[in-house]
Amino acid sequence: MLPLEHLQTTMARSVLALEPVVAANMLTAGKADPLARLRIYQNNTRSSLTAALMAVFPVTVRLVDERFFRFAASEFIRRHPPVESRLARYGAGFPRFLKTIDTLSDMPIVAETARLEWAIAEALDTASLPPRSLAEYDNTDLGLSPDIQLQPSLRLIVSHWSILSVWMAHQQEKAVDEAVTWIRRPERVALW
């Protein structure tokens, strides 16, 4: 019998792999084939990770079509499995991964828009500091340099593409004319 930690590590690698890493004899026999049961876990894991990526990158899904997004997500999941248990933290490398897909090489705005969407997800997941009023600064001896803290959720993005315009256009359910929104025009975005 394997130590629990080794068994858990092997099972986790098997669930995330396309082919099982775990030997069939490591799995407890039951009514169903042990490898068939493992495939159920594999499918459920990939489905939930794909759904998590689709929830974080909804505009990217619309830009490339859902079928292509699912394919790209499947490849990303295979190459970059989660390293922590919080799904809200999964997907940080997805915009960078999109840049490596040959099919998208003529559409850099897709990866750039995904970068904006990830920044939005990070900002939404980051705790805010309590706001300070101007009155607090009036009643305090600030000295030469006041203690001003930016919100931890603040994200600054500079892009060569009109990513905010694309993102804003896709917030409505109507069809979007990509020719109008996919413009090589620098945009700077600050969000928190």
Coordinates of N, CA and C in Angstrom, one line a residue:
M1 N 0.8 -1.2 0.0 CA 0.0 0.0 0.0 C 0.9 1.2 0.0
L2 N 0.5 2.2 -0.8 CA 1.3 3.4 -0.9 C 1.0 4.4 0.2
P3 N 2.0 5.2 0.6 CA 1.7 6.3 1.6 C 0.6 7.2 1.0
L4 N -0.2 7.8 1.8 CA -1.3 8.6 1.4 C -0.9 9.7 0.5
E5 N 0.2 10.5 0.9 CA 0.6 11.6 0.1 C 1.0 11.2 -1.3
H6 N 1.7 10.1 -1.4 CA 2.1 9.6 -2.8 C 0.9 9.2 -3.6
L7 N -0.1 8.5 -3.0 CA -1.3 8.1 -3.7 C -2.1 9.4 -4.1
Q8 N -2.2 10.4 -3.3 CA -2.9 11.6 -3.6 C -2.2 12.3 -4.8
T9 N -0.9 12.4 -4.7 CA -0.2 13.1 -5.8 C -0.3 12.4 -7.1
T10 N -0.2 11.1 -7.1 CA -0.3 10.3 -8.3 C -1.8 10.4 -8.8
M11 N -2.8 10.4 -8.0 CA -4.1 10.5 -8.4 C -4.4 11.9 -9.1
A12 N -3.9 12.9 -8.4 CA -4.1 14.3 -8.9 C -3.4 14.4 -10.3
R13 N -2.2 13.8 -10.5 CA -1.5 13.9 -11.8 C -2.3 13.1 -12.8
S14 N -2.9 12.0 -12.4 CA -3.7 11.1 -13.3 C -5.0 11.8 -13.7
V15 N -5.6 12.5 -12.8 CA -6.9 13.2 -13.1 C -6.6 14.3 -14.1
L16 N -5.5 15.0 -14.0 CA -5.1 16.1 -14.9 C -4.5 15.7 -16.2
A17 N -4.0 14.4 -16.3 CA -3.3 14.0 -17.5 C -4.3 13.4 -18.5
L18 N -3.9 13.4 -19.8 CA -4.8 12.8 -20.8 C -4.8 11.2 -20.6
E19 N -3.6 10.7 -20.3 CA -3.5 9.3 -20.0 C -3.3 9.1 -18.5
P20 N -3.8 8.0 -18.0 CA -3.7 7.8 -16.5 C -2.2 7.5 -16.2
V21 N -1.7 8.2 -15.2 CA -0.4 7.9 -14.6 C -0.5 6.8 -13.6
V22 N -1.6 6.7 -13.0 CA -1.8 5.7 -11.9 C -2.0 4.4 -12.6
A23 N -1.4 3.4 -11.9 CA -1.6 2.0 -12.4 C -3.0 1.5 -12.0
A24 N -3.5 0.7 -12.9 CA -4.9 0.2 -12.6 C -5.0 -0.6 -11.3
N25 N -3.9 -1.3 -10.9 CA -3.9 -2.1 -9.7 C -3.9 -1.2 -8.4
M26 N -3.6 0.1 -8.6 CA -3.6 1.0 -7.5 C -5.0 1.4 -7.1
L27 N -5.9 1.2 -8.0 CA -7.3 1.6 -7.8 C -8.1 0.4 -7.3
T28 N -9.0 0.7 -6.4 CA -9.8 -0.3 -5.8 C -10.8 -0.8 -6.8
A29 N -10.9 -2.1 -6.9 CA -11.9 -2.8 -7.8 C -13.3 -2.5 -7.3
G30 N -14.2 -2.4 -8.2 CA -15.6 -2.3 -7.8 C -16.4 -2.8 -8.9
K31 N -17.7 -2.3 -9.0 CA -18.6 -2.8 -10.1 C -18.1 -2.3 -11.4
A32 N -17.6 -1.0 -11.4 CA -17.2 -0.4 -12.7 C -15.6 -0.6 -12.8
D33 N -15.2 -0.6 -14.0 CA -13.8 -0.6 -14.3 C -13.1 0.6 -13.6
P34 N -12.0 0.3 -12.9 CA -11.3 1.4 -12.2 C -10.8 2.6 -13.1
L35 N -10.3 2.2 -14.3 CA -9.9 3.3 -15.2 C -11.1 4.1 -15.8
A36 N -12.2 3.4 -15.9 CA -13.4 4.1 -16.4 C -13.9 5.1 -15.3
R37 N -13.7 4.7 -14.0 CA -14.1 5.6 -12.9 C -13.1 6.8 -12.9
L38 N -11.8 6.5 -13.2 CA -10.8 7.6 -13.2 C -11.2 8.6 -14.4
R39 N -11.6 8.1 -15.5 CA -12.0 8.9 -16.6 C -13.2 9.9 -16.3
I40 N -14.0 9.4 -15.4 CA -15.1 10.3 -14.9 C -14.6 11.5 -14.2
Y41 N -13.6 11.2 -13.3 CA -12.9 12.3 -12.6 C -12.2 13.2 -13.6
Q42 N -11.5 12.6 -14.5 CA -10.8 13.5 -15.5 C -11.7 14.4 -16.3
N43 N -12.8 13.8 -16.7 CA -13.8 14.6 -17.5 C -14.4 15.7 -16.6
N44 N -14.8 15.4 -15.4 CA -15.4 16.4 -14.5 C -14.4 17.5 -14.2
T45 N -13.1 17.1 -14.0 CA -12.1 18.1 -13.7 C -11.9 19.1 -14.9
R46 N -11.7 18.5 -16.1 CA -11.5 19.3 -17.3 C -12.8 20.2 -17.5
S47 N -13.9 19.7 -17.3 CA -15.2 20.5 -17.5 C -15.3 21.6 -16.6
S48 N -14.9 21.4 -15.3 CA -15.0 22.5 -14.3 C -13.9 23.5 -14.6
L49 N -12.7 23.1 -15.0 CA -11.7 24.1 -15.3 C -12.0 24.9 -16.5
T50 N -12.6 24.2 -17.5 CA -13.0 25.0 -18.7 C -14.1 26.0 -18.4
A51 N -15.1 25.5 -17.6 CA -16.1 26.4 -17.2 C -15.6 27.6 -16.4
A52 N -14.6 27.4 -15.5 CA -14.0 28.5 -14.8 C -13.3 29.5 -15.7
L53 N -12.6 29.0 -16.7 CA -11.9 29.9 -17.7 C -13.0 30.6 -18.5
M54 N -14.0 30.0 -18.9 CA -15.1 30.7 -19.7 C -15.7 31.8 -18.8
A55 N -15.9 31.6 -17.5 CA -16.5 32.6 -16.7 C -15.6 33.8 -16.5
V56 N -14.3 33.6 -16.5 CA -13.3 34.7 -16.4 C -13.1 35.4 -17.7
F57 N -13.2 34.7 -18.8 CA -12.9 35.3 -20.1 C -14.1 35.3 -21.1
P58 N -15.2 35.8 -20.7 CA -16.4 35.7 -21.5 C -16.3 36.5 -22.8
V59 N -15.6 37.6 -22.9 CA -15.4 38.4 -24.1 C -14.5 37.6 -25.0
T60 N -13.4 37.0 -24.5 CA -12.5 36.2 -25.3 C -13.3 35.0 -25.9
V61 N -14.2 34.4 -25.2 CA -15.0 33.3 -25.7 C -15.8 33.8 -26.9
R62 N -16.4 35.0 -26.8 CA -17.1 35.6 -28.0 C -16.2 36.0 -29.1
L63 N -15.0 36.4 -28.9 CA -14.1 36.8 -29.9 C -13.7 35.6 -30.8
V64 N -13.4 34.5 -30.2 CA -12.9 33.3 -30.9 C -13.9 32.2 -31.2
D65 N -15.1 32.3 -30.7 CA -16.1 31.3 -30.8 C -15.9 30.2 -29.7
E66 N -17.0 29.8 -29.1 CA -17.0 28.9 -28.0 C -16.2 27.6 -28.3
R67 N -16.4 27.0 -29.5 CA -15.7 25.7 -29.8 C -14.2 25.9 -29.8
F68 N -13.7 27.0 -30.4 CA -12.3 27.2 -30.4 C -11.8 27.5 -29.0
F69 N -12.6 28.3 -28.2 CA -12.1 28.6 -26.9 C -12.0 27.3 -26.0
R70 N -13.0 26.4 -26.2 CA -12.9 25.1 -25.5 C -11.7 24.3 -25.9
F71 N -11.3 24.3 -27.1 CA -10.1 23.6 -27.6 C -8.9 24.3 -26.9
A72 N -8.8 25.6 -27.0 CA -7.7 26.3 -26.4 C -7.6 26.1 -24.9
A73 N -8.8 26.1 -24.2 CA -8.8 25.9 -22.8 C -8.3 24.5 -22.5
S74 N -8.7 23.5 -23.3 CA -8.3 22.1 -23.1 C -6.8 22.0 -23.1
E75 N -6.2 22.6 -24.1 CA -4.7 22.6 -24.3 C -4.0 23.3 -23.1
F76 N -4.6 24.5 -22.7 CA -4.1 25.2 -21.5 C -4.1 24.4 -20.3
I77 N -5.2 23.7 -20.0 CA -5.4 22.9 -18.8 C -4.4 21.7 -18.9
R78 N -4.2 21.1 -20.0 CA -3.2 20.0 -20.1 C -1.8 20.5 -19.8
R79 N -1.4 21.7 -20.4 CA -0.1 22.2 -20.2 C 0.2 22.9 -18.9
H80 N -0.9 23.5 -18.4 CA -0.8 24.4 -17.2 C -1.9 24.0 -16.2
P81 N -1.8 22.9 -15.5 CA -2.8 22.5 -14.5 C -2.8 23.5 -13.3
P82 N -3.8 23.5 -12.6 CA -3.9 24.4 -11.4 C -2.8 24.0 -10.4
V83 N -2.3 25.0 -9.7 CA -1.3 24.8 -8.7 C -1.8 25.1 -7.3
E84 N -3.0 25.7 -7.2 CA -3.6 25.9 -5.9 C -5.1 25.6 -6.0
S85 N -5.7 25.4 -4.9 CA -7.1 24.9 -4.9 C -8.2 26.0 -5.2
R86 N -7.8 27.2 -5.2 CA -8.8 28.3 -5.5 C -9.0 28.5 -7.0
L87 N -10.2 28.2 -7.5 CA -10.4 28.3 -8.9 C -10.3 29.8 -9.4
A88 N -10.6 30.7 -8.4 CA -10.5 32.2 -8.8 C -9.1 32.6 -9.2
R89 N -8.1 31.8 -8.8 CA -6.7 32.1 -9.1 C -6.2 31.4 -10.4
Y90 N -7.1 30.6 -11.0 CA -6.7 29.8 -12.1 C -6.9 30.6 -13.4
G91 N -5.9 30.6 -14.2 CA -6.1 31.3 -15.5 C -5.1 32.5 -15.8
A92 N -4.3 32.7 -14.8 CA -3.4 33.9 -14.9 C -2.5 33.8 -16.2
G93 N -2.1 32.6 -16.6 CA -1.2 32.4 -17.7 C -2.0 32.3 -19.0
F94 N -3.3 32.3 -19.0 CA -4.1 32.0 -20.2 C -3.9 33.1 -21.3
P95 N -3.9 34.4 -21.0 CA -3.6 35.4 -22.0 C -2.3 35.2 -22.7
R96 N -1.2 34.9 -21.9 CA 0.1 34.6 -22.5 C 0.1 33.3 -23.4
F97 N -0.7 32.3 -22.9 CA -0.8 31.1 -23.7 C -1.5 31.3 -25.0
L98 N -2.5 32.2 -25.0 CA -3.2 32.5 -26.3 C -2.2 33.1 -27.3
K99 N -1.2 33.8 -26.9 CA -0.2 34.4 -27.8 C 0.6 33.3 -28.5
T100 N 0.6 32.1 -28.0 CA 1.4 31.0 -28.5 C 0.7 30.2 -29.6
I101 N -0.6 30.5 -29.7 CA -1.4 29.7 -30.6 C -1.3 30.3 -32.0
D102 N -0.8 29.5 -33.0 CA -0.6 30.0 -34.3 C -1.8 30.5 -35.0
T103 N -2.9 29.9 -34.8 CA -4.2 30.4 -35.4 C -4.6 31.8 -35.0
L104 N -4.1 32.2 -33.8 CA -4.4 33.6 -33.3 C -3.3 34.6 -33.6
S105 N -2.3 34.2 -34.3 CA -1.2 35.1 -34.5 C -1.6 36.4 -35.3
D106 N -2.6 36.3 -36.1 CA -3.1 37.5 -36.9 C -4.1 38.3 -36.1
M107 N -4.4 37.8 -34.9 CA -5.4 38.5 -34.0 C -4.8 38.8 -32.6
P108 N -3.8 39.6 -32.5 CA -3.2 39.8 -31.2 C -4.2 40.5 -30.2
I109 N -5.2 41.1 -30.7 CA -6.2 41.7 -29.8 C -6.9 40.7 -28.9
V110 N -7.0 39.4 -29.4 CA -7.6 38.4 -28.6 C -6.9 38.2 -27.3
A111 N -5.6 38.0 -27.3 CA -4.8 37.8 -26.1 C -4.7 39.0 -25.3
E112 N -4.7 40.2 -25.9 CA -4.7 41.4 -25.2 C -6.0 41.6 -24.4
T113 N -7.1 41.3 -25.1 CA -8.5 41.4 -24.4 C -8.5 40.4 -23.2
A114 N -8.0 39.2 -23.4 CA -7.9 38.2 -22.3 C -7.1 38.8 -21.2
R115 N -6.0 39.5 -21.5 CA -5.2 40.1 -20.4 C -6.0 41.1 -19.6
L116 N -6.9 41.9 -20.3 CA -7.8 42.8 -19.6 C -8.7 42.1 -18.7
E117 N -9.3 41.0 -19.3 CA -10.3 40.2 -18.5 C -9.6 39.6 -17.2
W118 N -8.4 39.1 -17.4 CA -7.7 38.6 -16.2 C -7.5 39.7 -15.1
A119 N -7.1 40.9 -15.6 CA -6.9 42.0 -14.7 C -8.2 42.3 -13.9
I120 N -9.3 42.2 -14.6 CA -10.6 42.5 -14.0 C -10.9 41.4 -13.0
A121 N -10.6 40.2 -13.3 CA -10.9 39.1 -12.4 C -10.0 39.2 -11.1
E122 N -8.7 39.6 -11.3 CA -7.8 39.8 -10.2 C -8.3 40.9 -9.3
A123 N -8.7 42.0 -9.9 CA -9.2 43.2 -9.2 C -10.4 42.8 -8.3
L124 N -11.3 42.1 -8.9 CA -12.6 41.7 -8.2 C -12.3 40.8 -7.1
D125 N -11.2 40.0 -7.1 CA -10.8 39.0 -6.1 C -9.9 39.6 -5.0
T126 N -9.5 40.8 -5.2 CA -8.6 41.5 -4.2 C -9.4 42.3 -3.2
A127 N -9.0 42.2 -1.9 CA -9.7 43.0 -0.9 C -9.3 44.4 -1.0
S128 N -10.3 45.3 -0.7 CA -10.0 46.7 -0.8 C -9.6 47.3 0.6
L129 N -8.8 48.3 0.5 CA -8.5 49.1 1.8 C -9.7 50.0 2.1
P130 N -9.9 50.3 3.3 CA -11.0 51.3 3.6 C -10.6 52.6 3.0
P131 N -11.6 53.3 2.5 CA -11.3 54.6 1.9 C -11.0 55.7 2.9
R132 N -10.2 56.7 2.5 CA -9.9 57.8 3.4 C -10.5 59.0 2.8
S133 N -11.1 59.9 3.7 CA -11.7 61.1 3.2 C -10.7 62.2 3.2
L134 N -11.0 63.3 2.5 CA -10.1 64.4 2.5 C -10.0 65.1 3.8
A135 N -11.1 65.0 4.6 CA -11.1 65.5 6.0 C -10.0 64.9 6.8
E136 N -9.8 63.6 6.6 CA -8.7 62.9 7.4 C -7.4 63.5 7.1
Y137 N -7.2 63.9 5.9 CA -5.9 64.6 5.5 C -5.8 66.0 6.1
D138 N -6.9 66.7 6.2 CA -6.9 68.0 6.7 C -6.6 68.0 8.2
N139 N -7.0 67.0 8.9 CA -6.7 67.0 10.4 C -5.4 66.3 10.7
T140 N -4.6 66.0 9.8 CA -3.4 65.2 10.1 C -2.2 66.0 9.6
D141 N -1.1 66.0 10.4 CA 0.1 66.6 10.0 C 0.8 65.7 9.0
L142 N 0.7 66.0 7.8 CA 1.2 65.2 6.7 C 2.7 65.3 6.5
G143 N 3.3 66.3 7.0 CA 4.7 66.5 6.7 C 5.0 66.8 5.3
L144 N 6.2 66.4 4.8 CA 6.5 66.7 3.4 C 5.9 65.7 2.5
S145 N 5.7 64.5 2.9 CA 5.1 63.5 2.0 C 4.0 62.7 2.7
P146 N 2.8 62.9 2.2 CA 1.7 62.2 2.9 C 1.7 60.7 2.6
D147 N 1.2 60.0 3.5 CA 1.1 58.5 3.4 C -0.1 58.2 2.6
I148 N 0.1 58.0 1.3 CA -1.1 57.7 0.4 C -0.9 56.2 -0.1
Q149 N -1.9 55.4 0.1 CA -1.8 54.0 -0.4 C -2.8 53.8 -1.5
L150 N -2.3 53.2 -2.6 CA -3.2 52.8 -3.7 C -4.0 51.6 -3.3
Q151 N -5.1 51.4 -3.8 CA -5.9 50.2 -3.6 C -5.1 49.0 -4.1
P152 N -5.0 47.9 -3.3 CA -4.3 46.7 -3.8 C -5.0 46.1 -5.1
S153 N -6.2 46.4 -5.3 CA -6.9 45.9 -6.5 C -6.6 46.7 -7.8
L154 N -5.9 47.8 -7.6 CA -5.6 48.6 -8.8 C -4.7 47.9 -9.8
R155 N -5.2 47.9 -11.1 CA -4.5 47.3 -12.2 C -4.4 48.4 -13.3
L156 N -3.2 48.5 -13.8 CA -2.9 49.4 -14.9 C -2.5 48.6 -16.1
I157 N -3.1 48.8 -17.2 CA -2.8 48.0 -18.5 C -2.6 49.0 -19.6
V158 N -1.5 48.8 -20.3 CA -1.2 49.6 -21.5 C -1.2 48.6 -22.7
S159 N -2.0 48.9 -23.7 CA -2.1 48.0 -24.8 C -1.9 48.8 -26.1
H160 N -1.4 48.1 -27.2 CA -1.4 48.7 -28.5 C -2.7 48.6 -29.2
W161 N -3.7 47.9 -28.6 CA -5.0 47.6 -29.2 C -6.1 48.2 -28.4
S162 N -7.2 48.4 -29.0 CA -8.4 49.0 -28.4 C -9.2 48.0 -27.5
I163 N -8.5 47.5 -26.5 CA -9.0 46.4 -25.7 C -10.2 46.8 -24.9
L164 N -10.2 48.0 -24.3 CA -11.3 48.5 -23.5 C -12.5 48.7 -24.4
S165 N -12.3 49.2 -25.6 CA -13.4 49.4 -26.6 C -14.1 48.1 -26.9
V166 N -13.2 47.1 -27.2 CA -13.7 45.7 -27.5 C -14.5 45.2 -26.3
W167 N -13.9 45.3 -25.1 CA -14.6 44.8 -23.9 C -15.9 45.5 -23.7
M168 N -15.9 46.8 -23.8 CA -17.2 47.5 -23.6 C -18.2 47.2 -24.7
A169 N -17.8 47.0 -25.9 CA -18.8 46.6 -27.0 C -19.4 45.3 -26.7
H170 N -18.7 44.4 -26.1 CA -19.2 43.0 -25.8 C -20.0 42.9 -24.5
Q171 N -20.2 44.0 -23.8 CA -21.0 44.0 -22.6 C -22.5 44.0 -22.9
Q172 N -22.8 44.3 -24.2 CA -24.2 44.3 -24.6 C -24.4 43.0 -25.4
E173 N -25.6 42.5 -25.4 CA -25.9 41.2 -26.0 C -26.1 41.3 -27.5
K174 N -26.1 42.4 -28.1 CA -26.2 42.5 -29.5 C -24.9 42.2 -30.2
A175 N -25.1 41.9 -31.5 CA -23.9 41.6 -32.3 C -22.9 42.8 -32.4
V176 N -21.6 42.4 -32.4 CA -20.6 43.5 -32.5 C -19.9 43.4 -33.8
D177 N -19.7 44.6 -34.4 CA -18.9 44.7 -35.6 C -17.4 44.8 -35.3
E178 N -16.7 43.6 -35.5 CA -15.3 43.6 -35.1 C -14.5 44.6 -35.9
A179 N -14.9 44.9 -37.1 CA -14.1 45.8 -38.0 C -14.1 47.2 -37.3
V180 N -15.1 47.5 -36.5 CA -15.2 48.8 -35.9 C -14.3 48.8 -34.6
T181 N -14.4 47.7 -33.8 CA -13.8 47.7 -32.5 C -12.3 47.1 -32.5
W182 N -12.0 46.3 -33.5 CA -10.6 45.7 -33.6 C -9.7 46.7 -34.2
I183 N -9.3 47.7 -33.5 CA -8.5 48.8 -34.1 C -7.1 48.8 -33.4
R184 N -6.1 48.9 -34.2 CA -4.8 49.1 -33.5 C -4.6 50.5 -33.1
R185 N -5.1 50.8 -31.9 CA -5.1 52.1 -31.3 C -4.7 51.9 -29.8
P186 N -3.6 52.5 -29.4 CA -3.2 52.3 -28.0 C -4.3 52.7 -27.0
E187 N -4.5 51.9 -26.0 CA -5.4 52.3 -24.9 C -4.7 52.0 -23.6
R188 N -5.0 52.8 -22.6 CA -4.5 52.7 -21.3 C -5.7 52.5 -20.4
V189 N -5.7 51.5 -19.5 CA -6.8 51.1 -18.7 C -6.4 51.1 -17.2
A190 N -7.1 51.8 -16.4 CA -6.9 51.7 -14.9 C -8.2 51.1 -14.4
L191 N -8.1 50.0 -13.6 CA -9.3 49.5 -13.0 C -8.9 49.0 -11.6
W192 N -10.0 49.0 -10.8 CA -9.8 48.6 -9.4 C -11.1 48.0 -8.8

